[in-house]
Amino acid sequence: MLDSVNALRQARGVSPLTLNAKLNAAAATHSRDMSVQNRPWHFGSDGSSPIDRVRRVGYSGRLVGENISETYETELETLAAWMEDAPTRDVILDPAAREMGFAWYQENNGKIWWTLVTGAPGLAPTPGSGPIASAGSTSAGAS
């Protein structure tokens, strides 16, 4: 996923992203939690926001954005769907982003819950900052 995201960013003249373990942890937590809730949305079952989740894992930078999806498709098909939708594309191509976290959780029935989080290290977290966007390939996938 990182290579694909960076290829898209390079084609647009935007700096590449690096993976960040803390952002990966925030993404993994949310992917599993969306499965528990059985709905793709940006708030955790405990009411947490994307900003709350990156803070909980100790990420000291600023959340730039979060993309989510609920599909039965591969990571490249999910990325393609995100690139077709302006809000999710903007999260992927945001020039402020420097780091990325990515995770998925697959249920026994094959449904996959995807989360991609971008951040900017060295920038203080800003209350209410960071766009959040979602896209899905199934009718229930968009929120």
mmCIF file of C-alpha atoms in Angstrom:
data_model
loop_
_atom_site.group_PDB
_atom_site.id
_atom_site.type_symbol
_atom_site.label_atom_id
_atom_site.label_comp_id
_atom_site.label_asym_id
_atom_site.label_seq_id
_atom_site.Cartn_x
_atom_site.Cartn_y
_atom_site.Cartn_z
ATOM 1 C CA MET A 1 0.000 0.000 0.000
ATOM 2 C CA LEU A 2 2.795 2.431 0.879
ATOM 3 C CA ASP A 3 4.465 1.942 -2.509
ATOM 4 C CA SER A 4 1.168 2.477 -4.320
ATOM 5 C CA VAL A 5 0.306 5.590 -2.311
ATOM 6 C CA ASN A 6 3.775 7.007 -2.912
ATOM 7 C CA ALA A 7 3.548 6.305 -6.654
ATOM 8 C CA LEU A 8 0.310 8.295 -6.750
ATOM 9 C CA ARG A 9 1.853 11.096 -4.704
ATOM 10 C CA GLN A 10 4.955 11.189 -6.906
ATOM 11 C CA ALA A 11 2.800 11.456 -10.032
ATOM 12 C CA ARG A 12 1.230 14.576 -8.484
ATOM 13 C CA GLY A 13 4.575 16.031 -7.378
ATOM 14 C CA VAL A 14 3.891 15.445 -3.684
ATOM 15 C CA SER A 15 6.511 14.226 -1.178
ATOM 16 C CA PRO A 16 6.423 10.505 -0.323
ATOM 17 C CA LEU A 17 5.095 9.138 2.949
ATOM 18 C CA THR A 18 6.856 6.849 5.409
ATOM 19 C CA LEU A 19 5.125 4.239 7.527
ATOM 20 C CA ASN A 20 4.720 5.117 11.176
ATOM 21 C CA ALA A 21 4.196 2.314 13.704
ATOM 22 C CA LYS A 22 1.975 4.450 15.935
ATOM 23 C CA LEU A 23 -0.279 5.426 13.052
ATOM 24 C CA ASN A 24 -0.383 1.735 12.027
ATOM 25 C CA ALA A 25 -1.564 0.905 15.554
ATOM 26 C CA ALA A 26 -4.287 3.563 15.432
ATOM 27 C CA ALA A 27 -5.439 2.245 12.044
ATOM 28 C CA ALA A 28 -5.456 -1.375 13.234
ATOM 29 C CA THR A 29 -7.510 -0.522 16.305
ATOM 30 C CA HIS A 30 -10.075 1.293 14.215
ATOM 31 C CA SER A 31 -10.340 -1.400 11.525
ATOM 32 C CA ARG A 32 -11.172 -4.015 14.141
ATOM 33 C CA ASP A 33 -13.543 -1.667 15.959
ATOM 34 C CA MET A 34 -15.497 -0.925 12.770
ATOM 35 C CA SER A 35 -15.983 -4.678 12.393
ATOM 36 C CA VAL A 36 -17.292 -4.914 15.963
ATOM 37 C CA GLN A 37 -19.710 -2.048 15.238
ATOM 38 C CA ASN A 38 -20.532 -3.513 11.811
ATOM 39 C CA ARG A 39 -20.454 -0.101 10.171
ATOM 40 C CA PRO A 40 -17.817 1.985 8.418
ATOM 41 C CA TRP A 41 -17.564 5.286 10.199
ATOM 42 C CA HIS A 42 -14.921 7.466 11.761
ATOM 43 C CA PHE A 43 -15.992 7.185 15.376
ATOM 44 C CA GLY A 44 -15.005 4.355 17.669
ATOM 45 C CA SER A 45 -17.453 2.307 19.693
ATOM 46 C CA ASP A 46 -16.302 4.363 22.678
ATOM 47 C CA GLY A 47 -17.022 7.640 20.861
ATOM 48 C CA SER A 48 -13.366 8.235 19.953
ATOM 49 C CA SER A 49 -12.474 10.352 16.937
ATOM 50 C CA PRO A 50 -9.499 9.837 14.618
ATOM 51 C CA ILE A 51 -7.675 12.526 16.604
ATOM 52 C CA ASP A 52 -8.368 10.671 19.858
ATOM 53 C CA ARG A 53 -7.014 7.416 18.400
ATOM 54 C CA VAL A 54 -3.724 8.875 17.178
ATOM 55 C CA ARG A 55 -3.228 10.562 20.547
ATOM 56 C CA ARG A 56 -3.944 7.302 22.415
ATOM 57 C CA VAL A 57 -1.140 5.516 20.602
ATOM 58 C CA GLY A 58 1.258 8.337 21.470
ATOM 59 C CA TYR A 59 1.566 9.951 18.053
ATOM 60 C CA SER A 60 3.079 13.361 18.731
ATOM 61 C CA GLY A 61 2.427 14.872 15.307
ATOM 62 C CA ARG A 62 -0.761 16.209 13.777
ATOM 63 C CA LEU A 63 -3.455 14.046 12.221
ATOM 64 C CA VAL A 64 -3.781 15.027 8.572
ATOM 65 C CA GLY A 65 -6.590 12.671 7.592
ATOM 66 C CA GLU A 66 -8.246 9.276 7.781
ATOM 67 C CA ASN A 67 -9.787 7.105 5.063
ATOM 68 C CA ILE A 68 -11.951 4.100 5.823
ATOM 69 C CA SER A 69 -13.745 1.493 3.781
ATOM 70 C CA GLU A 70 -15.719 -1.713 4.046
ATOM 71 C CA THR A 71 -15.200 -4.055 1.100
ATOM 72 C CA TYR A 72 -14.490 -7.544 -0.112
ATOM 73 C CA GLU A 73 -11.760 -6.177 -2.387
ATOM 74 C CA THR A 74 -7.960 -6.031 -2.363
ATOM 75 C CA GLU A 75 -5.891 -3.151 -1.065
ATOM 76 C CA LEU A 76 -5.248 -1.885 -4.609
ATOM 77 C CA GLU A 77 -8.959 -1.938 -5.464
ATOM 78 C CA THR A 78 -9.668 -0.085 -2.227
ATOM 79 C CA LEU A 79 -6.979 2.491 -3.002
ATOM 80 C CA ALA A 80 -8.436 2.919 -6.510
ATOM 81 C CA ALA A 81 -11.893 3.553 -4.998
ATOM 82 C CA TRP A 82 -10.389 6.134 -2.628
ATOM 83 C CA MET A 83 -8.689 7.873 -5.561
ATOM 84 C CA GLU A 84 -12.018 8.149 -7.422
ATOM 85 C CA ASP A 85 -13.617 10.154 -4.590
ATOM 86 C CA ALA A 86 -12.406 13.744 -4.012
ATOM 87 C CA PRO A 87 -12.417 13.736 -0.169
ATOM 88 C CA THR A 88 -10.553 10.424 0.127
ATOM 89 C CA ARG A 89 -8.184 11.358 -2.694
ATOM 90 C CA ASP A 90 -7.395 14.600 -0.861
ATOM 91 C CA VAL A 91 -6.370 12.647 2.258
ATOM 92 C CA ILE A 92 -3.966 10.507 0.200
ATOM 93 C CA LEU A 93 -2.465 13.428 -1.743
ATOM 94 C CA ASP A 94 -2.394 16.078 1.012
ATOM 95 C CA PRO A 95 1.044 17.763 0.797
ATOM 96 C CA ALA A 96 1.065 18.317 4.582
ATOM 97 C CA ALA A 97 1.178 14.552 5.209
ATOM 98 C CA ARG A 98 4.573 12.967 5.780
ATOM 99 C CA GLU A 99 3.652 9.711 7.526
ATOM 100 C CA MET A 100 1.064 7.020 7.054
ATOM 101 C CA GLY A 101 -0.513 4.233 9.032
ATOM 102 C CA PHE A 102 -2.460 1.501 7.323
ATOM 103 C CA ALA A 103 -4.329 -1.565 8.538
ATOM 104 C CA TRP A 104 -7.171 -3.892 7.725
ATOM 105 C CA TYR A 105 -9.219 -6.440 9.569
ATOM 106 C CA GLN A 106 -10.846 -9.363 7.770
ATOM 107 C CA GLU A 107 -13.909 -11.121 9.125
ATOM 108 C CA ASN A 108 -14.473 -14.858 8.686
ATOM 109 C CA ASN A 109 -16.992 -14.103 5.915
ATOM 110 C CA GLY A 110 -14.295 -12.301 3.909
ATOM 111 C CA LYS A 111 -15.427 -8.720 4.548
ATOM 112 C CA ILE A 112 -12.458 -6.404 5.040
ATOM 113 C CA TRP A 113 -12.427 -3.198 7.079
ATOM 114 C CA TRP A 114 -9.735 -0.769 5.862
ATOM 115 C CA THR A 115 -8.214 2.237 7.625
ATOM 116 C CA LEU A 116 -5.539 4.593 6.289
ATOM 117 C CA VAL A 117 -4.316 7.419 8.539
ATOM 118 C CA THR A 118 -1.933 10.217 7.538
ATOM 119 C CA GLY A 119 0.004 12.493 9.833
ATOM 120 C CA ALA A 120 2.522 15.302 9.955
ATOM 121 C CA PRO A 121 5.354 14.803 12.444
ATOM 122 C CA GLY A 122 6.687 17.799 14.266
ATOM 123 C CA LEU A 123 3.412 19.692 14.007
ATOM 124 C CA ALA A 124 1.521 20.044 17.234
ATOM 125 C CA PRO A 125 -1.881 18.383 17.276
ATOM 126 C CA THR A 126 -4.636 20.856 16.552
ATOM 127 C CA PRO A 127 -8.062 20.306 18.109
ATOM 128 C CA GLY A 128 -10.528 19.514 15.367
ATOM 129 C CA SER A 129 -7.832 19.205 12.694
ATOM 130 C CA GLY A 130 -7.650 16.645 9.984
ATOM 131 C CA PRO A 131 -10.109 15.763 7.297
ATOM 132 C CA ILE A 132 -11.781 12.403 7.516
ATOM 133 C CA ALA A 133 -13.177 10.654 4.515
ATOM 134 C CA SER A 134 -14.626 7.316 3.640
ATOM 135 C CA ALA A 135 -15.387 5.347 0.556
ATOM 136 C CA GLY A 136 -16.472 1.839 -0.055
ATOM 137 C CA SER A 137 -17.106 -0.434 -2.956
ATOM 138 C CA THR A 138 -20.267 -1.912 -1.503
ATOM 139 C CA SER A 139 -23.520 -0.068 -0.983
ATOM 140 C CA ALA A 140 -22.905 -0.156 2.761
ATOM 141 C CA GLY A 141 -19.315 1.010 2.337
ATOM 142 C CA ALA A 142 -19.747 4.753 2.178
ATOM 143 C CA SER A 143 -20.548 6.748 5.253
#
